[in-house]
PDB file of C-alpha atoms in Angstrom:
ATOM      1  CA  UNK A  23      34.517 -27.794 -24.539  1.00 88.00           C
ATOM      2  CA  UNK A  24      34.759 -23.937 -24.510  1.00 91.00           C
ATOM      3  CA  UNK A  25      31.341 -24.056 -26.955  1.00 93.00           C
ATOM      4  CA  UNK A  26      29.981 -25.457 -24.179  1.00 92.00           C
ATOM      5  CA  UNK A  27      31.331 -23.798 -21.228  1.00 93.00           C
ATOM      6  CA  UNK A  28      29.435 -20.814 -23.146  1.00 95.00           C
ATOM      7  CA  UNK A  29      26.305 -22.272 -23.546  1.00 95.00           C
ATOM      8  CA  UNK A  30      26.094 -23.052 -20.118  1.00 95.00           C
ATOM      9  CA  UNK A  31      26.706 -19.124 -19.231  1.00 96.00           C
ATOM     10  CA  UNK A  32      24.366 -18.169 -21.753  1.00 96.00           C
ATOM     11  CA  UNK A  33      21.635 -20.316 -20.486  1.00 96.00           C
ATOM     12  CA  UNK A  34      22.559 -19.041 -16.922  1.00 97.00           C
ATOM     13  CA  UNK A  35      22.326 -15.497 -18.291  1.00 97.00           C
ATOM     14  CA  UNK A  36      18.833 -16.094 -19.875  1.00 96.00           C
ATOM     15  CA  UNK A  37      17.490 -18.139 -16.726  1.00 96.00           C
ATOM     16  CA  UNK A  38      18.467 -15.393 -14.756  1.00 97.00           C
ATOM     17  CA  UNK A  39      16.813 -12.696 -16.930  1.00 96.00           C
ATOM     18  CA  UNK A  40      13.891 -14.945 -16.981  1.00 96.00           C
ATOM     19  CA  UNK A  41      13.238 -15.202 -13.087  1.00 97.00           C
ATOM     20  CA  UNK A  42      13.754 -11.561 -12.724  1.00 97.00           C
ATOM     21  CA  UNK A  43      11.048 -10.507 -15.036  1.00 96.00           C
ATOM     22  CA  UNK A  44       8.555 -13.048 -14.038  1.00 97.00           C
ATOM     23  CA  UNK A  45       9.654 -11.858 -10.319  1.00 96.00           C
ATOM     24  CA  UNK A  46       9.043  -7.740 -11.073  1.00 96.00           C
ATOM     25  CA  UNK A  47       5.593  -9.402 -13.031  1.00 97.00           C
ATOM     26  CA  UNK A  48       4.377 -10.959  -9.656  1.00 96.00           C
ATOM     27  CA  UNK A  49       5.438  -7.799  -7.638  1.00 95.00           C
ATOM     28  CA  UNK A  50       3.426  -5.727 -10.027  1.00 96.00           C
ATOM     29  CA  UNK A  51       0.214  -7.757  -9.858  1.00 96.00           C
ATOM     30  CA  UNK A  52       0.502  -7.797  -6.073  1.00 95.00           C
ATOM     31  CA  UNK A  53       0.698  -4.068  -6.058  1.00 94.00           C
ATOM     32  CA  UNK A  54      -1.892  -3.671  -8.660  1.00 94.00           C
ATOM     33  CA  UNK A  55      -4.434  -6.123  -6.733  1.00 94.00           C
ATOM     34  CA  UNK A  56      -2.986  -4.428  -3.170  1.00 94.00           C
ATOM     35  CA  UNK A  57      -4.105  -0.891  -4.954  1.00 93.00           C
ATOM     36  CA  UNK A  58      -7.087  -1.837  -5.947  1.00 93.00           C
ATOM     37  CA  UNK A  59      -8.394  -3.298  -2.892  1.00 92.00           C
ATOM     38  CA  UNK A  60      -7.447  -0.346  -1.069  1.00 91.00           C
ATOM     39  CA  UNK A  61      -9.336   1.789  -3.595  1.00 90.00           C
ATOM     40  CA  UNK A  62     -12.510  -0.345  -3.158  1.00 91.00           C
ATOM     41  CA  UNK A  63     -11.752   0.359   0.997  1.00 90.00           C
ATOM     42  CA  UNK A  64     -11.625   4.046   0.484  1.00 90.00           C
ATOM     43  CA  UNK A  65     -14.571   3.900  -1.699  1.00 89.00           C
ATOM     44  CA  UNK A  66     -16.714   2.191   0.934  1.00 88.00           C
ATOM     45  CA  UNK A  67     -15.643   4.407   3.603  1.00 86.00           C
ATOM     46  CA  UNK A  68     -16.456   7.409   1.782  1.00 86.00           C
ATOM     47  CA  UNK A  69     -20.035   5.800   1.004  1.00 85.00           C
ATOM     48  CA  UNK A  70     -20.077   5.072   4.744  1.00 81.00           C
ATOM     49  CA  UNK A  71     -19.244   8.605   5.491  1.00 81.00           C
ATOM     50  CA  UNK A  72     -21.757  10.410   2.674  1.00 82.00           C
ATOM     51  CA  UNK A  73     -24.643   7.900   4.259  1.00 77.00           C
ATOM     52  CA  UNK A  74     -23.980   9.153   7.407  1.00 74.00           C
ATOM     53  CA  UNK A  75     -23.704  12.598   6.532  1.00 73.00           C
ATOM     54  CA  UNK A  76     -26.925  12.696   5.175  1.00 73.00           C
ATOM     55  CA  UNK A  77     -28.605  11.499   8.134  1.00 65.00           C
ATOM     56  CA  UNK A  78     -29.075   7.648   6.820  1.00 53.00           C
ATOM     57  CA  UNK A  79     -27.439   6.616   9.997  1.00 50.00           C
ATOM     58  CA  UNK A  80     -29.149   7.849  12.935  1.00 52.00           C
ATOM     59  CA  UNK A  81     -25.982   7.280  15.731  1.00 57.00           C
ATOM     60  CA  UNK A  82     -25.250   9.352  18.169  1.00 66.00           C
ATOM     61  CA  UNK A  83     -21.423   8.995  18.238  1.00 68.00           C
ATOM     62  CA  UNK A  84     -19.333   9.597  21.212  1.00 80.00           C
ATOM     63  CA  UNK A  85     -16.667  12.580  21.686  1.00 82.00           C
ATOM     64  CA  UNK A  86     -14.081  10.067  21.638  1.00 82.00           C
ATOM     65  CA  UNK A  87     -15.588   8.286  18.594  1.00 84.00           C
ATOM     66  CA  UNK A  88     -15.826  11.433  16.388  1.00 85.00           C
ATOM     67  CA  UNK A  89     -12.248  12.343  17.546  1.00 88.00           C
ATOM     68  CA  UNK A  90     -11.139   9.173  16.323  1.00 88.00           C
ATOM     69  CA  UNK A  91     -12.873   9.844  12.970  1.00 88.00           C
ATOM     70  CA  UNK A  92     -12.238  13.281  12.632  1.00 90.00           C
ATOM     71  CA  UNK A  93      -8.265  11.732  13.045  1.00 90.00           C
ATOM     72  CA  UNK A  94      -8.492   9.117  10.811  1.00 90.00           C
ATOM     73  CA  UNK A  95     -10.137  11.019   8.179  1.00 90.00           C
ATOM     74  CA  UNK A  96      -7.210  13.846   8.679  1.00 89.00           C
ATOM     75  CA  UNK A  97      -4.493  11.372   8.803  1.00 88.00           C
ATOM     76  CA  UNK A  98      -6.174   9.343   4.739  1.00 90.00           C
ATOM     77  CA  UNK A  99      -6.674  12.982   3.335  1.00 90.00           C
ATOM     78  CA  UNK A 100      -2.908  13.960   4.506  1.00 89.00           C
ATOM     79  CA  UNK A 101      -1.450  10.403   3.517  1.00 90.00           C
ATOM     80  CA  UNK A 102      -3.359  11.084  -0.030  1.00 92.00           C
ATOM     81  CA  UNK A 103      -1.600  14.734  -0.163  1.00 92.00           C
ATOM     82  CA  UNK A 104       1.472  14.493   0.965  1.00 90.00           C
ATOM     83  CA  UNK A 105       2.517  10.520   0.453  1.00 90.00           C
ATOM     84  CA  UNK A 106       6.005  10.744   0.838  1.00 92.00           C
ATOM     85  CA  UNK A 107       6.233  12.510   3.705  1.00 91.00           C
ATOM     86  CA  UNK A 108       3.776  10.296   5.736  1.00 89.00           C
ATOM     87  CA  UNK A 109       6.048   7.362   4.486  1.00 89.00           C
ATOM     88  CA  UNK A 110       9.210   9.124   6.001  1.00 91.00           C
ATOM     89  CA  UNK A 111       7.036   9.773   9.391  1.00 88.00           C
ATOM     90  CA  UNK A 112       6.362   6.083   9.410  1.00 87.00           C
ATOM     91  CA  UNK A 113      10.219   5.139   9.089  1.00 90.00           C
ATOM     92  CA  UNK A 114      10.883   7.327  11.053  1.00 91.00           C
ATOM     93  CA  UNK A 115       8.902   5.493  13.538  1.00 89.00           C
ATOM     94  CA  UNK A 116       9.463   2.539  12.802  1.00 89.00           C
ATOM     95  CA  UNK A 117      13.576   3.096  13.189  1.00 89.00           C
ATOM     96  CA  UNK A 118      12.682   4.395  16.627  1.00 88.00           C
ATOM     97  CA  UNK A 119      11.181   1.631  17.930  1.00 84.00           C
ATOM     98  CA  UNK A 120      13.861  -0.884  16.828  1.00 84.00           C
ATOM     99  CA  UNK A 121      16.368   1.203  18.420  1.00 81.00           C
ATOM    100  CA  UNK A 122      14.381   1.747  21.733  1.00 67.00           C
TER     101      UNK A 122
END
């Protein structure tokens, strides 16, 4: 009886074990795809950008328009500097508008 009562915890143990690795596996592959999707966005924006640049695109772009992308491109290049202190900023926020 008590040989197994143990082999029932041990199996429990394992099982457990078990479904927490495969669990931190998914959450890695999710990141890993989640990063490298993101990398393939910031390397198509930045080929957007360089065609532009060179005068590929011929647009004439509003004041508002290259305020926005003068923004957004500040706001990628200081997320890609300073990470952890855009993620702060961004709980920051976030805890503000649950409490408001």
């Amino acid at each position: 009886m008590i040989i197994a009562s143990l082999i029932i915890i041990l199996l429990l143990i394992v099982s457990i074990l078990v479904y927490r690795a495969v669990k931190k596996e998914i959450a890695r592959r999710r990141r890993l795809r989640e990063e490298e999707l993101a990398a393939q966005q910031q390397m198509m924006r930045e080929a957007a950008l360089r065609v532009m640049d060179e005068g590929g695109a011929e647009v004439e772009l509003s004041l508002d328009e290259k305020y926005r992308r003068e923004l957004l491109e500040n706001a990628i290049n200081l997320a890609r500097e300073k990470p952890e202190e855009v993620a702060q900023l961004l709980r920051t926020w976030l805890s503000e508008e649950e409490a408001g």
